[in-house]
Coordinates of C-alpha atoms in Angstrom, one line a residue:
M9 CA 82.9 137.5 155.2
E10 CA 84.0 134.8 157.4
Q11 CA 81.7 132.2 155.4
L12 CA 83.6 133.0 152.4
T13 CA 86.7 132.7 153.6
K14 CA 86.2 129.1 155.1
I15 CA 85.2 127.9 151.8
H16 CA 88.1 129.4 150.1
K17 CA 90.5 127.6 152.4
K18 CA 88.2 124.4 152.3
L19 CA 88.9 124.5 148.3
V20 CA 92.5 125.2 148.4
K21 CA 93.0 122.6 151.0
E22 CA 91.3 119.8 148.6
T23 CA 93.0 121.0 145.4
E24 CA 95.2 118.8 143.7
L25 CA 99.4 119.7 142.4
S26 CA 99.8 116.5 140.6
F27 CA 98.9 117.9 137.4
F28 CA 98.7 121.2 135.7
R29 CA 97.4 122.6 132.6
Y30 CA 99.7 123.9 130.0
L31 CA 98.2 127.4 130.2
Y32 CA 99.7 127.4 134.1
H33 CA 103.0 128.2 133.4
E34 CA 102.2 130.8 130.6
I35 CA 100.1 133.1 132.6
D36 CA 101.9 136.0 134.0
W37 CA 100.6 135.7 137.4
G38 CA 101.9 139.6 138.4
N39 CA 99.9 141.5 136.6
R40 CA 97.3 143.4 138.4
I41 CA 94.0 142.0 136.6
V42 CA 94.4 138.8 135.0
G43 CA 91.4 137.2 133.1
I44 CA 91.2 133.6 132.2
R45 CA 88.1 132.7 129.9
G46 CA 87.1 129.4 128.4
P47 CA 84.2 127.1 128.1
R48 CA 82.3 125.3 130.9
G49 CA 84.2 122.6 132.4
V50 CA 87.7 122.9 130.9
G51 CA 89.4 123.4 134.6
K52 CA 89.6 127.4 134.9
T53 CA 88.7 127.2 138.6
T54 CA 91.2 124.5 139.4
L55 CA 93.8 126.4 137.3
M56 CA 93.3 129.3 140.1
L57 CA 93.2 127.2 143.2
Q58 CA 96.4 125.5 142.3
H59 CA 98.2 128.7 141.6
I60 CA 96.7 129.8 145.2
K61 CA 98.1 126.5 146.8
N62 CA 101.4 126.4 144.8
D63 CA 102.8 130.1 144.8
L64 CA 100.9 132.1 147.5
N65 CA 100.3 132.4 151.0
I66 CA 96.6 131.3 151.4
N67 CA 96.4 134.2 154.0
D68 CA 97.0 136.9 151.7
V69 CA 94.5 135.9 149.3
L70 CA 90.4 135.0 148.7
Y71 CA 88.9 133.0 146.2
I72 CA 85.5 133.8 145.6
N73 CA 82.4 132.5 143.4
A74 CA 80.7 135.8 142.2
D75 CA 77.5 133.2 142.0
D76 CA 77.4 133.1 145.6
I77 CA 74.7 133.9 147.4
Y78 CA 76.5 136.6 149.3
F79 CA 76.3 138.9 146.5
S80 CA 72.8 139.0 146.6
E81 CA 73.4 141.6 149.0
H82 CA 77.1 143.1 149.0
R83 CA 79.4 144.4 146.1
I84 CA 82.4 142.9 145.5
L85 CA 83.8 146.8 145.1
D86 CA 82.8 146.7 148.7
L87 CA 84.6 143.2 149.8
A88 CA 87.8 144.6 148.0
E89 CA 87.8 147.6 150.5
R90 CA 88.0 145.4 153.5
L91 CA 90.1 143.0 152.1
V92 CA 92.9 145.7 151.6
Q93 CA 92.1 147.1 155.1
R94 CA 93.1 143.6 156.1
G95 CA 96.2 143.5 154.3
I96 CA 94.8 140.7 151.7
Q97 CA 96.9 141.3 148.3
Y98 CA 95.1 138.8 145.9
L99 CA 91.4 138.4 145.0
F100 CA 90.4 135.7 142.8
I101 CA 86.8 135.6 141.4
D102 CA 85.2 132.6 139.8
E103 CA 82.4 133.0 137.0
I104 CA 82.7 136.7 137.2
H105 CA 80.0 136.6 134.2
K106 CA 77.0 135.8 136.9
Y107 CA 77.9 139.0 138.6
K108 CA 75.9 141.9 137.2
D109 CA 78.3 145.0 136.2
W110 CA 81.2 143.1 137.0
S111 CA 83.5 145.0 134.6
K112 CA 82.5 148.7 136.0
E113 CA 83.6 147.4 139.6
L114 CA 86.8 145.8 138.5
K115 CA 87.8 149.1 136.8
L116 CA 86.9 151.2 140.0
I117 CA 88.9 148.5 142.0
Y118 CA 91.8 148.6 139.8
D119 CA 91.7 152.5 139.9
Y120 CA 91.0 152.7 143.6
Y121 CA 93.3 149.8 145.3
S122 CA 96.5 149.2 143.2
E123 CA 97.6 147.5 146.0
L124 CA 95.2 144.5 145.1
K125 CA 95.9 141.7 142.5
I126 CA 92.9 140.4 140.7
V127 CA 92.5 137.1 138.7
F128 CA 88.9 136.4 137.6
S129 CA 87.3 133.6 135.3
G130 CA 84.2 133.3 133.2
S131 CA 82.7 130.4 131.4
S132 CA 80.2 133.2 129.3
I133 CA 83.1 134.0 126.9
L134 CA 80.3 136.4 125.0
D135 CA 79.6 138.2 128.2
I136 CA 83.3 138.3 129.1
N137 CA 84.4 139.6 125.8
K138 CA 81.5 142.5 126.2
G139 CA 83.0 143.4 129.6
I140 CA 86.2 143.8 128.6
S141 CA 85.7 146.7 126.6
D142 CA 85.0 148.5 130.0
L143 CA 88.2 147.2 131.2
S144 CA 90.3 148.7 128.5
R145 CA 94.1 148.4 128.7
R146 CA 94.1 147.3 132.2
V147 CA 93.3 143.3 132.0
V148 CA 95.5 141.0 130.2
L149 CA 93.6 138.1 128.9
Y150 CA 94.3 134.4 128.6
D151 CA 92.3 131.6 126.8
L152 CA 91.7 128.1 128.4
Y153 CA 90.9 125.2 126.3
G154 CA 90.1 121.8 127.0
L155 CA 92.5 119.1 127.1
S156 CA 94.8 118.3 124.4
F157 CA 95.7 114.5 123.8
R158 CA 99.5 115.0 125.7
E159 CA 97.6 116.6 128.6
Y160 CA 94.8 113.4 128.5
L161 CA 97.9 111.1 128.4
A162 CA 99.2 112.6 131.4
L163 CA 96.1 113.2 133.6
F164 CA 94.6 110.0 133.0
H165 CA 97.8 107.5 132.4
Q166 CA 100.3 109.4 133.7
I167 CA 102.3 109.5 130.4
T168 CA 104.4 112.4 129.7
S169 CA 105.4 114.6 126.9
P170 CA 106.7 117.7 126.2
I171 CA 104.8 120.1 123.8
Y172 CA 105.7 120.1 120.3
S173 CA 105.5 122.9 117.7
L174 CA 104.1 122.1 114.2
D175 CA 107.4 122.5 112.7
E176 CA 108.6 119.7 115.0
I177 CA 105.3 117.5 114.3
I178 CA 106.1 117.8 110.7
Q179 CA 110.0 117.4 111.0
G180 CA 108.8 114.0 113.1
L181 CA 108.8 113.2 116.7
P182 CA 112.2 112.1 118.1
E183 CA 113.5 108.7 117.9
E184 CA 113.4 107.8 121.9
F185 CA 109.4 109.3 121.9
E186 CA 107.7 106.4 122.0
I187 CA 103.9 105.7 123.4
K188 CA 103.1 102.0 123.9
T189 CA 99.6 101.5 122.2
P190 CA 98.5 104.9 121.6
L191 CA 95.7 104.4 119.2
L192 CA 94.1 102.8 122.0
Y193 CA 94.7 105.6 123.9
F194 CA 93.7 108.1 121.1
E195 CA 90.3 106.3 120.7
D196 CA 89.4 106.7 124.3
Y197 CA 90.6 110.5 124.0
L198 CA 88.1 111.2 121.1
K199 CA 85.0 109.9 123.3
H200 CA 85.4 111.5 126.7
G201 CA 88.9 112.7 127.1
Y202 CA 88.8 116.3 125.7
Y203 CA 86.9 117.5 129.5
P204 CA 89.0 117.3 132.7
F205 CA 85.7 116.4 134.8
S206 CA 85.6 113.0 132.3
K207 CA 88.1 111.3 135.4
E208 CA 84.6 111.7 137.5
S209 CA 81.5 109.4 137.0
G210 CA 78.4 110.4 135.3
F211 CA 80.4 112.3 132.4
D212 CA 77.6 111.9 129.8
E213 CA 75.1 113.1 131.8
K214 CA 77.4 116.6 133.1
L215 CA 78.4 117.4 129.6
R216 CA 75.2 117.4 128.4
Q217 CA 74.2 119.7 131.1
I218 CA 77.1 121.9 130.1
I219 CA 75.5 121.8 126.8
N220 CA 71.9 122.6 128.5
L221 CA 73.0 125.3 130.1
T222 CA 75.3 126.7 127.5
L223 CA 72.7 127.0 125.0
E224 CA 69.5 127.6 127.5
N225 CA 71.0 130.0 129.6
D226 CA 74.3 131.3 128.7
I227 CA 73.5 132.4 125.0
P228 CA 69.9 133.9 125.7
S229 CA 70.7 135.6 128.7
F230 CA 73.8 137.4 127.1
A231 CA 71.7 138.3 124.2
N232 CA 68.6 138.7 125.3
L233 CA 66.7 136.8 123.7
P234 CA 63.4 134.5 124.6
A235 CA 63.8 131.1 126.1
S236 CA 62.7 129.5 123.1
T237 CA 66.1 130.3 121.4
G238 CA 67.7 127.7 123.3
R239 CA 65.8 124.8 121.8
R240 CA 66.6 126.5 118.4
L241 CA 70.5 126.4 118.9
K242 CA 70.0 122.9 120.7
K243 CA 68.6 121.8 117.2
L244 CA 71.2 123.6 115.0
L245 CA 74.1 121.8 117.7
M246 CA 72.4 118.4 116.5
V247 CA 72.0 119.1 112.7
I248 CA 75.9 120.2 112.6
S249 CA 76.9 117.0 115.0
K250 CA 75.0 114.8 112.2
S251 CA 76.5 116.2 109.0
V252 CA 80.0 115.9 107.2
P253 CA 81.6 119.2 107.6
F254 CA 79.7 121.7 105.5
K255 CA 79.2 125.4 104.7
P256 CA 76.5 126.3 106.3
N257 CA 73.2 127.6 103.6
M258 CA 71.8 129.9 106.2
S259 CA 68.3 129.7 104.7
K260 CA 67.9 126.0 104.7
L261 CA 69.2 125.9 108.2
A262 CA 66.7 128.5 109.5
E263 CA 64.1 126.4 108.2
L264 CA 65.5 123.5 109.8
I265 CA 65.1 124.8 113.1
D266 CA 62.4 127.4 112.5
A267 CA 64.1 130.4 112.9
N268 CA 64.3 133.8 111.1
R269 CA 66.9 133.6 108.5
N270 CA 68.6 137.0 109.3
M271 CA 69.3 135.7 112.9
M272 CA 71.6 132.8 111.6
P273 CA 74.7 134.4 111.1
D274 CA 74.4 135.7 114.8
Y275 CA 73.6 132.4 116.5
F276 CA 76.5 130.7 115.0
Q277 CA 78.6 133.5 116.1
Y278 CA 77.1 132.9 119.8
I279 CA 77.6 129.4 119.8
E280 CA 81.5 129.3 118.1
D281 CA 81.8 132.0 121.1
A282 CA 80.4 130.3 123.8
G283 CA 82.8 127.2 122.9
M284 CA 80.3 124.7 121.1
I285 CA 81.5 124.9 117.3
T286 CA 84.5 126.1 115.7
Q287 CA 83.8 127.8 112.3
L288 CA 86.7 127.3 109.5
R289 CA 87.3 130.5 107.7
D290 CA 89.3 131.1 104.5
N291 CA 92.7 133.1 104.8
T292 CA 91.3 136.3 103.7
G293 CA 93.6 138.5 105.6
G294 CA 95.4 136.1 107.0
V295 CA 94.3 136.7 110.7
R296 CA 92.2 134.4 113.2
G297 CA 88.5 135.3 113.0
L298 CA 88.7 137.2 109.5
G299 CA 87.5 135.5 106.4
K300 CA 84.4 133.4 105.1
I301 CA 83.1 130.7 106.8
E302 CA 83.7 127.6 104.7
K303 CA 82.8 125.0 107.2
V304 CA 81.5 124.5 110.5
Y305 CA 82.5 121.8 113.4
L306 CA 81.2 121.0 116.6
D307 CA 84.0 122.4 118.8
N308 CA 85.5 118.8 119.5
A309 CA 85.2 114.9 119.2
N310 CA 83.7 114.7 123.0
L311 CA 80.6 116.9 121.7
I312 CA 80.2 114.7 118.7
Y313 CA 79.8 111.4 120.2
S314 CA 77.4 113.2 122.7
L315 CA 75.3 114.6 120.5
A316 CA 75.1 112.3 117.4
E317 CA 72.6 109.4 117.5
G318 CA 74.1 106.4 116.3
E319 CA 78.0 106.2 115.3
P320 CA 79.5 109.2 114.4
N321 CA 81.0 110.2 111.2
I322 CA 84.8 109.4 111.5
G323 CA 85.7 111.9 109.1
N324 CA 84.1 114.5 110.6
I325 CA 85.4 113.2 113.9
R326 CA 89.2 113.3 112.3
E327 CA 88.8 116.9 110.9
T328 CA 87.4 118.0 114.2
F329 CA 90.2 116.7 116.1
F330 CA 93.0 118.5 113.9
I331 CA 91.3 122.3 113.9
N332 CA 90.6 121.5 117.6
Q333 CA 94.3 120.5 118.3
T334 CA 96.0 123.1 116.0
R335 CA 94.0 126.2 116.6
V336 CA 95.5 126.8 120.0
R337 CA 99.0 127.6 118.9
N338 CA 98.2 127.7 115.1
V339 CA 96.1 130.1 112.8
V340 CA 94.2 127.3 110.7
T341 CA 92.1 128.3 107.5
S342 CA 90.6 126.6 104.8
S343 CA 92.5 125.2 101.9
D344 CA 91.4 125.4 98.1
I345 CA 92.6 122.1 97.4
S346 CA 92.5 120.4 100.9
D347 CA 91.3 120.0 104.0
F348 CA 93.4 122.9 106.1
Q349 CA 96.1 125.3 105.6
I350 CA 98.9 126.5 108.3
D351 CA 101.1 129.1 107.3
G352 CA 101.2 128.2 103.5
R353 CA 101.6 124.5 104.4
T354 CA 98.5 122.4 103.2
F355 CA 96.7 119.1 104.9
E356 CA 94.5 116.7 104.1
I357 CA 92.7 114.7 106.8
G358 CA 92.2 110.9 106.4
G359 CA 92.1 107.1 107.6
K360 CA 94.7 104.5 106.7
S361 CA 94.1 104.1 103.3
K362 CA 94.1 108.1 102.3
G363 CA 95.9 108.8 99.4
M364 CA 98.0 111.6 97.8
K365 CA 95.8 112.9 95.6
Q366 CA 94.7 116.4 97.4
I367 CA 98.2 117.4 97.9
K368 CA 99.6 116.8 94.4
E369 CA 99.8 120.6 93.5
A370 CA 100.6 121.7 97.0
N371 CA 103.8 123.5 97.5
E372 CA 103.9 122.0 101.3
G373 CA 101.6 119.5 101.5
Y374 CA 101.0 116.7 104.0
I375 CA 98.6 113.6 104.5
V376 CA 97.6 113.1 108.2
K377 CA 96.3 109.9 108.8
D378 CA 94.2 108.0 111.4
Q379 CA 95.1 104.7 112.7
I380 CA 98.6 104.7 112.4
E381 CA 101.5 105.2 114.6
Y382 CA 104.7 106.4 113.0
S383 CA 105.0 108.9 110.1
S384 CA 106.8 108.0 106.4
G385 CA 107.8 110.9 104.6
N386 CA 105.1 113.7 104.3
I387 CA 102.4 110.9 105.7
L388 CA 102.0 112.0 109.3
P389 CA 100.0 110.5 112.1
L390 CA 96.8 112.0 113.3
W391 CA 97.2 111.8 116.9
W392 CA 100.9 113.5 116.7
F393 CA 99.1 116.7 116.3
G394 CA 97.3 116.3 119.8
L395 CA 101.0 117.0 121.4
N396 CA 100.8 120.4 119.9
Y397 CA 99.8 122.2 123.6

């Protein structure tokens, strides 16, 4: 345990407090069990370490990584007992999905040690979702997404902006709000601004490692699938990266990746839950997660640039950015007359020369254009929607 404490103090000491993610101030850290889930590489570890350093007494806390070799011979349940005996009040557990039967032990800790608060994170959203059922109503769960364009500006260029709601974006940003050369920053963001680790060297290689680990390790391990599944999933992701947003033909895709047709819906759901794709559904029921699949996108534009060979389709990039940035605060569905619908409003995404044809019949329609800096009536700049969280 002494080695765990040593690592914990080193990591907290090295944690920077100059920039906080959008979720930091939204979490109710006072709950007895807080869960933070999100794809690999979006900043869950930093978020937890910042809370320890900024808000807690380091001697009242222990941060651990569930993948540490210590847990090959020790249980987290036994560690929790020792912490309570020492008067430690908080246990932060990173990569909790790496620990077998984690949800059952957290349930016991919750029942046995009311004086201990727990915060955990997990990159395997699939496994986290499965384990949450064991914890019933005990855990308060939060989702962390990658950097918004607003956060990218703050982290990489020290340009700060408040969060603007969809209503505020549509009504037009305040006159005093100004960013010099926003389109220059925007282009860079689309290529490598979604993941915080892009500040470090070797971004392209690290992103490919995340893709490989997710498809070859996380998903097959969760679903008890053979190792060959990882190769099929990579082929599927490559097909999506090269395509204009499309409604998937399961039979053709199964043939392309040499897979069983009946497994295709499961593959798509696994990849979506793992943070690699987004499936755009129709508005059946009007609730997130319901409805038929209308289009499939890679999760974010960085993934498109990483996977697509040659120059990516610009229309795909634009639509991917829009849904990626607006889904965090809004329920985004397909539209019968244009690209997207949010709360009865319809949005058509395009370039500088995009016309008004698709929204003529809309009760409330907007043309969202790339390569423009300012709005004009119901024509809105695409980059504005990156200020939504």
